[in-house]
Amino acid sequence: MNKRQFKILSLLQWIFYPVAALMLLAFLADAFGGYRYWTDAVWGFFDRAEDPVAIIVIGLFYIVLVALVWQFLLIEFSRPRLRRKIGPPLIELYPPRFATRFILPVLAAFFVVGINAMIFVPGTVDFSISGLDLAPLLFLFFFYSVAHFLLIAFSLRAFRNMPFFVATEEGFIYEPGDVSPGLIKWSDISEGAEAALLSSGSANIGGPRTRPTIVLSLKDPDAVFDVYNPLLREINQVATRIIKYQSGGVGDIVLAAEDFGVHYDAVRALIRDKLGTRWTSRLPE
């Protein structure tokens, strides 16, 4: 990890450790001291009151969801036209067939059935939906929306079996989550490099880790990301600032090594070849 990444983790520690310490003290007081004031008075107060933090957090989740669904619909209408324009592929990579065509749609279908049963079938859960406070109600309908969106997206991906990465003589398209700015031309890239970025994947159970990525800076990022809807553009700008802070200023586009698996070296070699002297061998610390 570089110094910038350690600063990010240090900032997160100032948030995580005090909260964890308070929760541990409360548990010890309740379990060994018979002192129930914390549980009854403190947590009970938050149970009875609307939690403004929870409402703000779920509000942010809704903004991200709306931005992604909006962009997903835009891509669905432009996808056939875009595919015709990119030319013959030099590299064309597809997601795992079994997971894409079976596991993900089936899991999404179970998610949809389960959450609809919770809402519309009496007796499925022990609580009444009508008796929920605002925050848990917002969370419930957020997951309700996500479940149906994932079912549609995964079903379309299963039937189409489209590549998530295509590189041609003109440029490349990279859309592991069905959301991308479209064709990135080699001539639009000002600088490229390989960087180890902090990862939030499931493999980080033992603590924060870095994963190899290809980071690319664009000559005119505003023009490239103009295809994004306004909400997604703002979200992308925030994420890009965090990435560039870690990499020392490079990272309008990020290609994660874990998406490419055994093909990562071939993709990196192709991009390095296309960029030539614009490929940076070492990023600033």
Coordinates of C-alpha atoms in Angstrom, one line a residue:
M1 CA 0.0 0.0 0.0
N2 CA 1.2 3.5 -0.7
K3 CA 1.0 6.5 1.7
R4 CA -2.3 7.7 0.3
Q5 CA -4.0 4.4 0.9
F6 CA -2.7 4.3 4.5
K7 CA -4.2 7.7 5.0
I8 CA -7.6 6.5 3.8
L9 CA -7.5 3.5 6.1
S10 CA -6.4 5.7 9.0
L11 CA -9.4 7.9 8.4
L12 CA -11.7 4.9 8.4
Q13 CA -10.2 3.6 11.6
W14 CA -11.2 6.8 13.4
I15 CA -14.8 5.9 12.5
F16 CA -14.7 2.2 13.0
Y17 CA -12.8 1.6 16.2
P18 CA -14.7 4.1 18.4
V19 CA -18.0 2.6 17.3
A20 CA -16.7 -1.0 17.9
A21 CA -15.3 0.0 21.3
L22 CA -18.7 1.4 22.4
M23 CA -20.5 -1.7 21.2
L24 CA -18.0 -3.9 23.1
L25 CA -18.4 -1.9 26.3
A26 CA -22.2 -2.1 26.0
F27 CA -22.1 -5.9 25.5
L28 CA -19.7 -6.4 28.5
A29 CA -21.9 -4.2 30.7
D30 CA -25.0 -6.1 29.8
A31 CA -23.5 -9.6 29.9
F32 CA -21.3 -9.5 33.0
G33 CA -22.4 -6.5 35.0
G34 CA -26.1 -6.9 34.9
Y35 CA -26.2 -3.2 33.9
R36 CA -29.1 -2.8 31.5
Y37 CA -29.2 0.9 31.3
W38 CA -27.3 1.0 28.0
T39 CA -29.7 -1.5 26.3
D40 CA -32.9 -0.2 27.8
A41 CA -32.3 3.6 27.8
V42 CA -29.8 4.2 25.0
W43 CA -30.6 1.6 22.3
G44 CA -34.3 1.8 23.3
F45 CA -34.3 5.5 22.6
F46 CA -33.0 4.8 19.1
D47 CA -35.5 2.0 18.6
R48 CA -38.3 4.4 19.4
A49 CA -37.0 7.4 17.4
E50 CA -36.5 7.8 13.7
D51 CA -32.8 7.4 12.9
P52 CA -31.8 10.4 10.7
V53 CA -28.5 8.7 9.9
A54 CA -30.2 5.6 8.6
I55 CA -32.6 7.7 6.5
I56 CA -29.7 9.7 5.0
V57 CA -27.8 6.5 4.2
I58 CA -30.8 4.8 2.5
G59 CA -31.5 8.0 0.6
L60 CA -28.0 7.9 -0.8
F61 CA -28.6 4.2 -1.8
Y62 CA -31.8 5.3 -3.6
I63 CA -29.8 8.0 -5.6
V64 CA -27.2 5.4 -6.7
L65 CA -30.0 2.9 -7.6
V66 CA -31.9 5.5 -9.7
A67 CA -28.6 6.5 -11.5
L68 CA -27.8 2.9 -12.3
V69 CA -31.3 2.0 -13.6
W70 CA -31.4 5.2 -15.6
Q71 CA -28.1 4.4 -17.3
F72 CA -29.0 0.7 -17.8
L73 CA -32.1 1.8 -19.8
L74 CA -30.0 4.3 -21.9
I75 CA -27.5 1.5 -22.7
E76 CA -30.2 -0.9 -23.6
F77 CA -31.5 1.4 -26.3
S78 CA -28.0 2.3 -27.7
R79 CA -26.3 -1.2 -27.4
P80 CA -27.1 -2.6 -30.9
R81 CA -25.9 0.6 -32.6
L82 CA -22.7 0.7 -30.5
R83 CA -21.8 -2.9 -31.2
R84 CA -22.0 -2.2 -35.0
K85 CA -19.5 0.7 -34.7
I86 CA -16.6 -0.9 -32.8
G87 CA -15.1 -3.1 -35.6
P88 CA -13.6 -6.6 -35.6
P89 CA -12.4 -7.6 -32.1
L90 CA -8.8 -8.2 -31.1
I91 CA -9.8 -9.6 -27.7
E92 CA -13.4 -10.5 -26.8
L93 CA -14.1 -11.8 -23.3
Y94 CA -17.3 -13.2 -21.8
P95 CA -18.4 -13.7 -18.2
P96 CA -18.5 -17.3 -16.9
R97 CA -21.3 -19.1 -18.8
F98 CA -22.7 -21.2 -16.0
A99 CA -22.8 -18.4 -13.5
T100 CA -24.2 -15.9 -16.0
R101 CA -26.8 -18.1 -17.5
F102 CA -28.0 -20.1 -14.5
I103 CA -26.8 -19.2 -11.0
L104 CA -27.3 -15.4 -11.1
P105 CA -30.8 -15.4 -12.7
V106 CA -31.9 -18.2 -10.3
L107 CA -30.6 -16.4 -7.2
A108 CA -32.3 -13.2 -8.4
A109 CA -35.6 -15.1 -8.9
F110 CA -35.4 -16.5 -5.4
F111 CA -34.7 -13.0 -4.1
V112 CA -37.8 -11.7 -5.9
V113 CA -40.1 -14.5 -4.7
G114 CA -38.9 -14.2 -1.1
I115 CA -39.3 -10.4 -0.8
N116 CA -42.7 -10.5 -2.5
A117 CA -43.8 -13.2 -0.1
M118 CA -42.7 -11.0 2.8
I119 CA -44.8 -8.1 1.6
F120 CA -47.9 -9.8 0.1
V121 CA -48.3 -13.1 1.9
P122 CA -49.6 -12.8 5.4
G123 CA -47.8 -14.8 8.0
T124 CA -44.5 -15.1 6.1
V125 CA -42.7 -12.9 8.6
D126 CA -43.4 -12.2 12.2
F127 CA -43.7 -8.4 11.8
S128 CA -46.4 -6.3 10.0
I129 CA -45.2 -4.3 7.1
S130 CA -47.8 -1.6 7.9
G131 CA -46.2 -1.2 11.4
L132 CA -42.7 -0.5 10.2
D133 CA -41.1 2.9 10.8
L134 CA -39.9 5.1 8.0
A135 CA -36.2 3.9 7.9
P136 CA -36.9 0.1 7.8
L137 CA -39.7 0.7 5.3
L138 CA -37.4 2.5 3.0
F139 CA -34.8 -0.2 3.3
L140 CA -37.4 -2.9 2.5
F141 CA -38.6 -1.2 -0.6
F142 CA -35.0 -0.4 -1.6
F143 CA -34.3 -4.2 -1.6
Y144 CA -37.6 -4.8 -3.3
S145 CA -36.5 -2.5 -6.2
V146 CA -33.0 -4.0 -6.3
A147 CA -34.4 -7.5 -6.5
H148 CA -36.6 -6.9 -9.5
F149 CA -33.9 -4.8 -11.2
L150 CA -31.3 -7.6 -10.8
L151 CA -33.8 -10.2 -12.1
I152 CA -34.3 -8.2 -15.3
A153 CA -30.6 -7.4 -15.8
F154 CA -29.4 -11.0 -15.1
S155 CA -32.1 -12.5 -17.3
L156 CA -31.2 -10.3 -20.2
R157 CA -27.5 -11.1 -19.7
A158 CA -28.3 -14.8 -19.6
F159 CA -30.3 -14.8 -22.9
R160 CA -27.8 -12.6 -24.7
N161 CA -24.5 -13.9 -23.4
M162 CA -22.7 -10.7 -24.5
P163 CA -19.0 -10.0 -23.8
F164 CA -18.0 -7.7 -21.0
F165 CA -14.8 -6.6 -22.7
V166 CA -14.1 -6.1 -26.4
A167 CA -10.9 -4.5 -27.7
T168 CA -10.5 -3.5 -31.4
E169 CA -8.0 -1.4 -33.4
E170 CA -10.1 1.7 -32.5
G171 CA -10.5 1.2 -28.8
F172 CA -12.3 -1.0 -26.2
I173 CA -15.6 -1.4 -24.4
Y174 CA -15.5 -2.5 -20.8
E175 CA -18.8 -3.1 -19.0
P176 CA -18.5 -5.8 -16.3
G177 CA -21.7 -4.5 -14.7
D178 CA -23.6 -3.6 -17.8
V179 CA -22.8 0.1 -17.2
S180 CA -20.0 1.8 -19.1
P181 CA -19.4 5.0 -21.1
G182 CA -19.2 2.9 -24.3
L183 CA -16.3 2.8 -26.7
I184 CA -13.1 4.2 -25.2
K185 CA -10.8 5.1 -28.2
W186 CA -7.1 4.6 -27.8
S187 CA -6.6 8.1 -29.0
D188 CA -8.7 9.4 -26.1
I189 CA -6.3 8.0 -23.5
S190 CA -3.6 10.3 -22.2
E191 CA -1.9 8.0 -19.8
G192 CA -2.1 4.4 -18.5
A193 CA -0.5 2.3 -15.8
E194 CA -0.9 -0.6 -13.5
A195 CA -1.8 0.2 -10.0
A196 CA -2.7 -1.6 -6.8
L197 CA -6.0 -0.1 -5.5
L198 CA -7.8 -0.8 -2.3
S199 CA -10.5 -3.5 -2.9
S200 CA -13.8 -3.9 -1.2
G201 CA -14.4 -7.5 -2.4
S202 CA -15.4 -10.6 -0.4
A203 CA -11.8 -11.7 -0.3
N204 CA -11.0 -8.9 2.2
I205 CA -12.4 -10.7 5.3
G206 CA -8.9 -10.7 6.9
G207 CA -8.5 -7.0 6.5
P208 CA -8.1 -4.4 3.8
R209 CA -6.1 -5.4 0.8
T210 CA -5.0 -4.1 -2.6
R211 CA -5.8 -5.6 -5.9
P212 CA -4.0 -5.1 -9.3
T213 CA -5.8 -2.8 -11.7
I214 CA -5.2 -1.0 -15.0
V215 CA -5.8 2.7 -14.5
L216 CA -6.3 5.0 -17.5
S217 CA -6.5 8.8 -17.7
L218 CA -8.5 10.4 -20.5
K219 CA -7.6 13.6 -22.4
D220 CA -11.2 14.8 -22.1
P221 CA -13.1 12.8 -19.4
D222 CA -16.1 15.1 -19.5
A223 CA -16.7 14.3 -23.2
V224 CA -16.3 10.6 -22.6
F225 CA -18.6 10.5 -19.6
D226 CA -21.2 12.8 -21.2
V227 CA -23.1 9.7 -22.2
Y228 CA -23.8 9.1 -18.5
N229 CA -27.0 10.5 -17.0
P230 CA -26.4 13.5 -14.7
L231 CA -26.8 11.5 -11.5
L232 CA -24.3 8.9 -12.6
R233 CA -21.8 11.5 -13.7
E234 CA -21.8 13.0 -10.2
I235 CA -21.3 9.6 -8.6
N236 CA -18.6 8.7 -11.0
Q237 CA -16.7 12.0 -10.3
V238 CA -16.7 11.2 -6.6
A239 CA -15.4 7.6 -7.2
T240 CA -12.8 8.9 -9.6
R241 CA -11.4 11.4 -7.1
I242 CA -10.9 8.5 -4.6
I243 CA -9.1 6.4 -7.2
K244 CA -6.9 9.2 -8.4
Y245 CA -5.9 10.0 -4.8
Q246 CA -4.7 6.4 -4.4
S247 CA -2.9 6.2 -7.8
G248 CA -1.3 9.6 -7.8
G249 CA -3.6 11.2 -10.4
V250 CA -4.3 8.4 -12.9
G251 CA -7.6 6.6 -13.0
D252 CA -10.6 8.0 -15.0
I253 CA -11.1 4.4 -16.2
V254 CA -10.3 1.4 -14.0
L255 CA -10.0 -2.2 -15.2
A256 CA -9.9 -4.7 -12.3
A257 CA -7.6 -7.7 -12.8
E258 CA -10.1 -10.0 -11.0
D259 CA -12.7 -9.4 -13.8
F260 CA -10.3 -10.8 -16.4
G261 CA -8.9 -13.8 -14.6
V262 CA -6.3 -15.7 -16.7
H263 CA -6.8 -13.2 -19.5
Y264 CA -5.5 -10.2 -17.5
D265 CA -1.9 -10.4 -18.8
A266 CA -3.1 -10.4 -22.4
V267 CA -5.4 -7.4 -21.8
R268 CA -2.6 -5.5 -20.1
A269 CA -0.1 -6.3 -22.9
L270 CA -2.6 -5.1 -25.5
I271 CA -3.3 -1.9 -23.7
R272 CA 0.4 -1.2 -23.1
D273 CA 1.1 -1.9 -26.8
K274 CA -1.7 0.5 -28.0
L275 CA -0.6 3.3 -25.6
G276 CA 3.1 3.0 -26.3
T277 CA 5.0 5.9 -24.6
R278 CA 1.7 6.9 -22.8
W279 CA 2.0 3.8 -20.6
T280 CA 3.7 4.7 -17.3
S281 CA 5.8 2.0 -15.7
R282 CA 5.8 3.6 -12.2
L283 CA 3.2 5.7 -10.5
P284 CA 4.1 8.4 -8.0
E285 CA 4.1 7.3 -4.3

